[in-house]
Amino acid sequence: MKRADLPPNPDPVLNQPITPELVKKHGLLPEEYDKLCGHLGGTPTLTELGIFSVMWSEHCAYKNTRPLLKGFPTEKRGATANFGRVLVKAGEENAGIIDVGDGWAIAFKIESHNHPSAIEPFEGAATGVGGIIRDIFTMGARPVLLTNSLRFGELDSPVTKRLLRGVVAGIAHYGNCVGVPTVAGDVYFDRSYEGNPLVNALCLGTLRHDQIRRGKATGLGNPVYYVGAATGRDGLGGASFASKELSAESSADRPAVQKGDPFMEKLLIEACLEMMAIPGLVVGIQDMGAAGLTCSTCETASRGGAGIEIELDQVPQREAGMNSYEVMLSESQERMLVIVQKGREREIEEVFAKWDLHAAHVGTVTDTGRMVVRHHGVVVADIPAASLTDEAPVYHRQSKRPAYLDETSRWTPEGSGLRDVDLEGAKAALPRLLALPTIASKRWIYRQYDHMVQHGTVVLPGSDAGVVRLRLGETEKFIAIKNDCNGRYCYLNPRRGALIAMVECLRNLVCSGATPLAMTDNLNFGNPYKPDNFYQLKECVEGLAEACRYFDVPVVGGNVSLYNESPEGAIDPTPTVSVVGFIEKEAHITRQFARTAGSRIVLLGGAPDELGGSQFLGAIHGLKTGDAPAVDLDAEKRLQDFLLAQIRAGRISAAHDLSEGGLLVALSEMLFGPARLGAEVDLSGQGSLRVDALLYGESQGRILVEVGPGDLAEVLADAAASAVPAEAIGSFRASAMLSVATGIGTLNWPVADLRSKWESSIETAMKRPGLG
Amino acid sequence: MKIKVFVTPKKNVLDPQGVAVGHALESLGLGGLKGTRVGKVVELEIEGADSPQFRAQLDKLCRDLLSNPVIEDYHYEIAGG
């Protein structure tokens, strides 16, 4: 259908003809441009071109990943009428929601802010936190916790230190000011993230089933409100359009970086929750994140099967003279779009006046299915809403197995002539591994976060998973939450690496006494147009989906971040997973720290025997090769079920899973708790194995547990009955030594020395000269 | 010579501190307020004379340390050079 041309834009600079260069600058392919002209029935205005470019970007449209994401399970098979049902599925809304019983539910989601954080680490990370919090309270939920997943280059470079310092300070600033605790996280340091750090932030909120709100525009004639902070030219440089063509102002005046205001966000949380509690007032609500006003208007219209008309003169503006392109594409923070029941305008205006926030009536819901934007009364954009969302292009990219995998997957220590450690080498490796920033204590980071505010945090950062008490009306429930992803494994074997991310996360939750409930994922990858990268993406997604189906852990939402590359190449594939688990009783909460001298140390899952992809290979031999450790899902399931049953039977006083650094790192970390114990273990019976693989290999499906001497026989007998390998390898001691007997001799370390290496590594690296 | 370096948020960057101060001024009865921006002043006292080389060095220090050029502007005044 041919449409009549729109009238000229009030701002003459927006009336320039659409050239192929302009289309290219907007990141649209020629065929995409043809497609959008088809949707419009004519050529777009510049404002419309900008709108299409952001809505058809990977961030909003998932155009390269949508077919892959369909493989994720979105429902829980084992859900009951009163627990575990997915109430809002992945992709339907801003965040998924899952039933936790008694009429209560949780909403949670993880989202990336990688590129903004690379440009301006403090503001980039801070606004990442602000954005994910809005995704949660948009759903009607009160935000109760944050976690984050960070990746940086090696900590020896000044650039990495600057990024780490800025990102952590930004997260702390926003989270602490807004009053939501940061309770858990994971941080890895690896060359592949040099210059392209990953900043993934998660928020979780609680709500009653009847409080669930959706981002839907319905009801002909219902007013559309803009609430929150005023719009400035924030983030416009981040959009694909070079700003020079737009006006004569220098680009230095147009920051690519959005700046957050956590106190404004706090007001917005309270105002929105208050407004949503008024029965029948709110028809739909959506936050303005990436692509701000554009995304929120066309998505709500498209979901509601309706249309929306807005007048930009009504939009609160921080700066004078903004044109329609700028207002529609601004990424100013702390703003929401609300559709209200007609005739009740006064009620919403009163709530927002009370909280000192803008509530501007910017438009109306129509039944045309079109998103119509006016500026000074002139129509500047008129687009079928669904063409921006549901009908965005979808691509099946080309995938090719990267050549390096042939070499790395064939690598074996024997084949490459790698000599096993001698006694000296075995002794020297442990303190070195404990001091690796990836393994070392993250205290320097989490001490900057307020992890206690709202006083629900039960297990503080530093153990296997964060545990939080949710106050739900008259009842209390406990959840555990943990992020995971070892990018090194995903680099060496994408599918298996993703499986490991998932099973390790589940193992961490089980070690805390929790039953895994649901997950959210953040897929961080390189440019999908490169077949090598797309292969990694595809394999990782399939690996995650397989693990989710196997363990019946549905995906309730997530985020995709592509184009994570530096001049040296793509980052290691990093499909970060974050799983929420449910703890039945407070008594089941288990920590990783050994508690009592004389109690026994039991290794579950068998002796480790693989070296591929390990931190040991990286740190001691400078190798990033081999295959990722093997995963046996059936064995993993038996192990996790067994451990949960033993925790519930009250026989486990501490549990810690083996991950980066292997057996001795895990054992050392169990000693770094408040009880300040030592340990004595005997591994000399495992004589047939390589000593380095036994002590420092990263075989999956292994857990160390602390068992009282009186419970040992029962634990071992139950393990045998459940077909879970279990072996008592030693005891915790009141002594100050860690003593390990091996086939090549006995190793001894003073625990205090190990602990100080582990505790001080990051702090020492981050010390500023002259500032102490 | 005495140098005053003025560091201010870029014109188009949100200035939450400025907004908060402006709001407080209004509630204390200040009428007609059109905008408030809050920045900082760094005062330096240095022996020596003003010169193009010195200004180049000062500009570099302003960019690298005293301001964050992604979100802030700076200018300076030199007296007694």
mmCIF file with all atom_site columns, C-alpha atoms in Angstrom, chain A residues 473-588:
data_model
loop_
_atom_site.group_PDB
_atom_site.id
_atom_site.type_symbol
_atom_site.label_atom_id
_atom_site.label_alt_id
_atom_site.label_comp_id
_atom_site.label_asym_id
_atom_site.label_entity_id
_atom_site.label_seq_id
_atom_site.pdbx_PDB_ins_code
_atom_site.Cartn_x
_atom_site.Cartn_y
_atom_site.Cartn_z
_atom_site.occupancy
_atom_site.B_iso_or_equiv
_atom_site.pdbx_formal_charge
_atom_site.auth_seq_id
_atom_site.auth_comp_id
_atom_site.auth_asym_id
_atom_site.auth_atom_id
_atom_site.pdbx_PDB_model_num
ATOM 1   C CA . GLY A 1 473 ? 3.581  -10.834 53.496 1.00 0.00 ? 473 GLY A CA 1
ATOM 2   C CA . GLU A 1 474 ? 3.237  -13.004 56.561 1.00 0.00 ? 474 GLU A CA 1
ATOM 3   C CA . THR A 1 475 ? 5.650  -15.672 55.344 1.00 0.00 ? 475 THR A CA 1
ATOM 4   C CA . GLU A 1 476 ? 9.381  -15.962 54.771 1.00 0.00 ? 476 GLU A CA 1
ATOM 5   C CA . LYS A 1 477 ? 11.101 -17.934 52.070 1.00 0.00 ? 477 LYS A CA 1
ATOM 6   C CA . PHE A 1 478 ? 14.780 -18.459 51.323 1.00 0.00 ? 478 PHE A CA 1
ATOM 7   C CA . ILE A 1 479 ? 16.347 -18.354 47.905 1.00 0.00 ? 479 ILE A CA 1
ATOM 8   C CA . ALA A 1 480 ? 19.905 -18.890 46.731 1.00 0.00 ? 480 ALA A CA 1
ATOM 9   C CA . ILE A 1 481 ? 21.323 -17.251 43.635 1.00 0.00 ? 481 ILE A CA 1
ATOM 10  C CA . LYS A 1 482 ? 24.513 -17.767 41.688 1.00 0.00 ? 482 LYS A CA 1
ATOM 11  C CA . ASN A 1 483 ? 26.044 -16.759 38.354 1.00 0.00 ? 483 ASN A CA 1
ATOM 12  C CA . ASP A 1 484 ? 28.489 -18.906 36.443 1.00 0.00 ? 484 ASP A CA 1
ATOM 13  C CA . CYS A 1 485 ? 30.385 -19.221 33.224 1.00 0.00 ? 485 CYS A CA 1
ATOM 14  C CA . ASN A 1 486 ? 33.948 -20.229 32.549 1.00 0.00 ? 486 ASN A CA 1
ATOM 15  C CA . GLY A 1 487 ? 34.670 -18.668 29.159 1.00 0.00 ? 487 GLY A CA 1
ATOM 16  C CA . ARG A 1 488 ? 37.856 -20.715 28.810 1.00 0.00 ? 488 ARG A CA 1
ATOM 17  C CA . TYR A 1 489 ? 35.844 -23.949 28.668 1.00 0.00 ? 489 TYR A CA 1
ATOM 18  C CA . CYS A 1 490 ? 33.447 -22.357 26.165 1.00 0.00 ? 490 CYS A CA 1
ATOM 19  C CA . TYR A 1 491 ? 36.390 -21.345 23.995 1.00 0.00 ? 491 TYR A CA 1
ATOM 20  C CA . LEU A 1 492 ? 37.777 -24.888 24.026 1.00 0.00 ? 492 LEU A CA 1
ATOM 21  C CA . ASN A 1 493 ? 34.444 -26.651 23.582 1.00 0.00 ? 493 ASN A CA 1
ATOM 22  C CA . PRO A 1 494 ? 31.489 -24.282 23.203 1.00 0.00 ? 494 PRO A CA 1
ATOM 23  C CA . ARG A 1 495 ? 28.699 -26.805 23.707 1.00 0.00 ? 495 ARG A CA 1
ATOM 24  C CA . ARG A 1 496 ? 30.277 -28.519 26.663 1.00 0.00 ? 496 ARG A CA 1
ATOM 25  C CA . GLY A 1 497 ? 31.473 -25.222 28.138 1.00 0.00 ? 497 GLY A CA 1
ATOM 26  C CA . ALA A 1 498 ? 27.879 -23.998 28.232 1.00 0.00 ? 498 ALA A CA 1
ATOM 27  C CA . LEU A 1 499 ? 26.746 -27.291 29.788 1.00 0.00 ? 499 LEU A CA 1
ATOM 28  C CA . ILE A 1 500 ? 29.421 -26.835 32.440 1.00 0.00 ? 500 ILE A CA 1
ATOM 29  C CA . ALA A 1 501 ? 28.338 -23.250 33.152 1.00 0.00 ? 501 ALA A CA 1
ATOM 30  C CA . MET A 1 502 ? 24.872 -24.562 33.859 1.00 0.00 ? 502 MET A CA 1
ATOM 31  C CA . VAL A 1 503 ? 25.758 -27.691 35.853 1.00 0.00 ? 503 VAL A CA 1
ATOM 32  C CA . GLU A 1 504 ? 28.325 -25.821 37.892 1.00 0.00 ? 504 GLU A CA 1
ATOM 33  C CA . CYS A 1 505 ? 25.820 -23.132 38.737 1.00 0.00 ? 505 CYS A CA 1
ATOM 34  C CA . LEU A 1 506 ? 23.337 -25.810 39.804 1.00 0.00 ? 506 LEU A CA 1
ATOM 35  C CA . ARG A 1 507 ? 26.035 -27.544 41.839 1.00 0.00 ? 507 ARG A CA 1
ATOM 36  C CA . ASN A 1 508 ? 26.784 -24.275 43.618 1.00 0.00 ? 508 ASN A CA 1
ATOM 37  C CA . LEU A 1 509 ? 23.135 -23.875 44.519 1.00 0.00 ? 509 LEU A CA 1
ATOM 38  C CA . VAL A 1 510 ? 22.861 -27.447 45.746 1.00 0.00 ? 510 VAL A CA 1
ATOM 39  C CA . CYS A 1 511 ? 25.979 -26.886 47.886 1.00 0.00 ? 511 CYS A CA 1
ATOM 40  C CA . SER A 1 512 ? 24.056 -24.032 49.512 1.00 0.00 ? 512 SER A CA 1
ATOM 41  C CA . GLY A 1 513 ? 21.120 -26.324 50.246 1.00 0.00 ? 513 GLY A CA 1
ATOM 42  C CA . ALA A 1 514 ? 18.882 -25.059 47.438 1.00 0.00 ? 514 ALA A CA 1
ATOM 43  C CA . THR A 1 515 ? 16.761 -26.797 44.802 1.00 0.00 ? 515 THR A CA 1
ATOM 44  C CA . PRO A 1 516 ? 17.298 -25.089 41.432 1.00 0.00 ? 516 PRO A CA 1
ATOM 45  C CA . LEU A 1 517 ? 14.153 -23.350 40.211 1.00 0.00 ? 517 LEU A CA 1
ATOM 46  C CA . ALA A 1 518 ? 14.699 -21.266 37.067 1.00 0.00 ? 518 ALA A CA 1
ATOM 47  C CA . MET A 1 519 ? 17.420 -19.454 35.169 1.00 0.00 ? 519 MET A CA 1
ATOM 48  C CA . THR A 1 520 ? 18.205 -16.333 33.190 1.00 0.00 ? 520 THR A CA 1
ATOM 49  C CA . ASP A 1 521 ? 21.110 -16.100 30.775 1.00 0.00 ? 521 ASP A CA 1
ATOM 50  C CA . ASN A 1 522 ? 23.278 -13.430 29.235 1.00 0.00 ? 522 ASN A CA 1
ATOM 51  C CA . LEU A 1 523 ? 24.853 -14.481 25.950 1.00 0.00 ? 523 LEU A CA 1
ATOM 52  C CA . ASN A 1 524 ? 28.064 -12.495 25.394 1.00 0.00 ? 524 ASN A CA 1
ATOM 53  C CA . PHE A 1 525 ? 29.700 -13.239 22.048 1.00 0.00 ? 525 PHE A CA 1
ATOM 54  C CA . GLY A 1 526 ? 31.640 -11.714 19.174 1.00 0.00 ? 526 GLY A CA 1
ATOM 55  C CA . ASN A 1 527 ? 30.410 -10.560 15.798 1.00 0.00 ? 527 ASN A CA 1
ATOM 56  C CA . PRO A 1 528 ? 27.777 -13.074 14.566 1.00 0.00 ? 528 PRO A CA 1
ATOM 57  C CA . TYR A 1 529 ? 28.613 -12.365 10.923 1.00 0.00 ? 529 TYR A CA 1
ATOM 58  C CA . LYS A 1 530 ? 31.849 -14.275 11.402 1.00 0.00 ? 530 LYS A CA 1
ATOM 59  C CA . PRO A 1 531 ? 31.019 -17.970 10.984 1.00 0.00 ? 531 PRO A CA 1
ATOM 60  C CA . ASP A 1 532 ? 33.506 -18.983 13.714 1.00 0.00 ? 532 ASP A CA 1
ATOM 61  C CA . ASN A 1 533 ? 31.752 -16.773 16.233 1.00 0.00 ? 533 ASN A CA 1
ATOM 62  C CA . PHE A 1 534 ? 28.320 -17.900 15.170 1.00 0.00 ? 534 PHE A CA 1
ATOM 63  C CA . TYR A 1 535 ? 29.382 -21.511 15.616 1.00 0.00 ? 535 TYR A CA 1
ATOM 64  C CA . GLN A 1 536 ? 30.351 -20.740 19.206 1.00 0.00 ? 536 GLN A CA 1
ATOM 65  C CA . LEU A 1 537 ? 27.070 -18.950 19.791 1.00 0.00 ? 537 LEU A CA 1
ATOM 66  C CA . LYS A 1 538 ? 24.985 -21.746 18.326 1.00 0.00 ? 538 LYS A CA 1
ATOM 67  C CA . GLU A 1 539 ? 26.818 -24.510 20.159 1.00 0.00 ? 539 GLU A CA 1
ATOM 68  C CA . CYS A 1 540 ? 26.690 -22.660 23.477 1.00 0.00 ? 540 CYS A CA 1
ATOM 69  C CA . VAL A 1 541 ? 22.967 -21.987 23.199 1.00 0.00 ? 541 VAL A CA 1
ATOM 70  C CA . GLU A 1 542 ? 22.324 -25.635 22.371 1.00 0.00 ? 542 GLU A CA 1
ATOM 71  C CA . GLY A 1 543 ? 24.461 -26.701 25.316 1.00 0.00 ? 543 GLY A CA 1
ATOM 72  C CA . LEU A 1 544 ? 22.559 -24.438 27.685 1.00 0.00 ? 544 LEU A CA 1
ATOM 73  C CA . ALA A 1 545 ? 19.213 -25.599 26.331 1.00 0.00 ? 545 ALA A CA 1
ATOM 74  C CA . GLU A 1 546 ? 20.211 -29.240 26.778 1.00 0.00 ? 546 GLU A CA 1
ATOM 75  C CA . ALA A 1 547 ? 21.190 -28.664 30.409 1.00 0.00 ? 547 ALA A CA 1
ATOM 76  C CA . CYS A 1 548 ? 18.010 -26.673 31.091 1.00 0.00 ? 548 CYS A CA 1
ATOM 77  C CA . ARG A 1 549 ? 15.819 -29.424 29.678 1.00 0.00 ? 549 ARG A CA 1
ATOM 78  C CA . TYR A 1 550 ? 17.706 -32.161 31.485 1.00 0.00 ? 550 TYR A CA 1
ATOM 79  C CA . PHE A 1 551 ? 17.503 -30.484 34.896 1.00 0.00 ? 551 PHE A CA 1
ATOM 80  C CA . ASP A 1 552 ? 14.024 -29.024 34.296 1.00 0.00 ? 552 ASP A CA 1
ATOM 81  C CA . VAL A 1 553 ? 15.252 -25.494 34.895 1.00 0.00 ? 553 VAL A CA 1
ATOM 82  C CA . PRO A 1 554 ? 13.289 -23.193 32.548 1.00 0.00 ? 554 PRO A CA 1
ATOM 83  C CA . VAL A 1 555 ? 14.722 -20.016 31.068 1.00 0.00 ? 555 VAL A CA 1
ATOM 84  C CA . VAL A 1 556 ? 12.579 -17.092 32.204 1.00 0.00 ? 556 VAL A CA 1
ATOM 85  C CA . GLY A 1 557 ? 14.423 -14.337 30.381 1.00 0.00 ? 557 GLY A CA 1
ATOM 86  C CA . GLY A 1 558 ? 17.761 -13.094 29.269 1.00 0.00 ? 558 GLY A CA 1
ATOM 87  C CA . ASN A 1 559 ? 19.808 -10.870 27.106 1.00 0.00 ? 559 ASN A CA 1
ATOM 88  C CA . VAL A 1 560 ? 22.119 -11.122 24.116 1.00 0.00 ? 560 VAL A CA 1
ATOM 89  C CA . SER A 1 561 ? 25.228 -9.006  23.643 1.00 0.00 ? 561 SER A CA 1
ATOM 90  C CA . LEU A 1 562 ? 27.092 -9.493  20.372 1.00 0.00 ? 562 LEU A CA 1
ATOM 91  C CA . TYR A 1 563 ? 30.003 -7.686  18.729 1.00 0.00 ? 563 TYR A CA 1
ATOM 92  C CA . ASN A 1 564 ? 32.176 -8.071  21.823 1.00 0.00 ? 564 ASN A CA 1
ATOM 93  C CA . GLU A 1 565 ? 35.497 -7.754  20.057 1.00 0.00 ? 565 GLU A CA 1
ATOM 94  C CA . SER A 1 566 ? 38.742 -5.952  20.443 1.00 0.00 ? 566 SER A CA 1
ATOM 95  C CA . PRO A 1 567 ? 41.424 -5.529  17.765 1.00 0.00 ? 567 PRO A CA 1
ATOM 96  C CA . GLU A 1 568 ? 42.879 -8.869  18.885 1.00 0.00 ? 568 GLU A CA 1
ATOM 97  C CA . GLY A 1 569 ? 39.665 -10.724 18.127 1.00 0.00 ? 569 GLY A CA 1
ATOM 98  C CA . ALA A 1 570 ? 36.471 -11.869 19.766 1.00 0.00 ? 570 ALA A CA 1
ATOM 99  C CA . ILE A 1 571 ? 36.115 -12.461 23.485 1.00 0.00 ? 571 ILE A CA 1
ATOM 100 C CA . ASP A 1 572 ? 35.939 -16.019 24.732 1.00 0.00 ? 572 ASP A CA 1
ATOM 101 C CA . PRO A 1 573 ? 32.322 -17.098 24.269 1.00 0.00 ? 573 PRO A CA 1
ATOM 102 C CA . THR A 1 574 ? 30.618 -16.259 27.551 1.00 0.00 ? 574 THR A CA 1
ATOM 103 C CA . PRO A 1 575 ? 27.056 -17.522 27.989 1.00 0.00 ? 575 PRO A CA 1
ATOM 104 C CA . THR A 1 576 ? 26.651 -16.394 31.581 1.00 0.00 ? 576 THR A CA 1
ATOM 105 C CA . VAL A 1 577 ? 23.936 -18.237 33.439 1.00 0.00 ? 577 VAL A CA 1
ATOM 106 C CA . SER A 1 578 ? 22.266 -17.218 36.632 1.00 0.00 ? 578 SER A CA 1
ATOM 107 C CA . VAL A 1 579 ? 20.075 -19.681 38.457 1.00 0.00 ? 579 VAL A CA 1
ATOM 108 C CA . VAL A 1 580 ? 17.727 -19.096 41.356 1.00 0.00 ? 580 VAL A CA 1
ATOM 109 C CA . GLY A 1 581 ? 17.241 -21.942 43.803 1.00 0.00 ? 581 GLY A CA 1
ATOM 110 C CA . PHE A 1 582 ? 14.736 -22.419 46.551 1.00 0.00 ? 582 PHE A CA 1
ATOM 111 C CA . ILE A 1 583 ? 15.615 -23.452 50.096 1.00 0.00 ? 583 ILE A CA 1
ATOM 112 C CA . GLU A 1 584 ? 12.865 -25.254 51.971 1.00 0.00 ? 584 GLU A CA 1
ATOM 113 C CA . LYS A 1 585 ? 14.033 -24.604 55.506 1.00 0.00 ? 585 LYS A CA 1
ATOM 114 C CA . GLU A 1 586 ? 16.467 -22.183 57.069 1.00 0.00 ? 586 GLU A CA 1
ATOM 115 C CA . ALA A 1 587 ? 18.258 -25.156 58.642 1.00 0.00 ? 587 ALA A CA 1
ATOM 116 C CA . HIS A 1 588 ? 19.230 -26.405 55.163 1.00 0.00 ? 588 HIS A CA 1
#
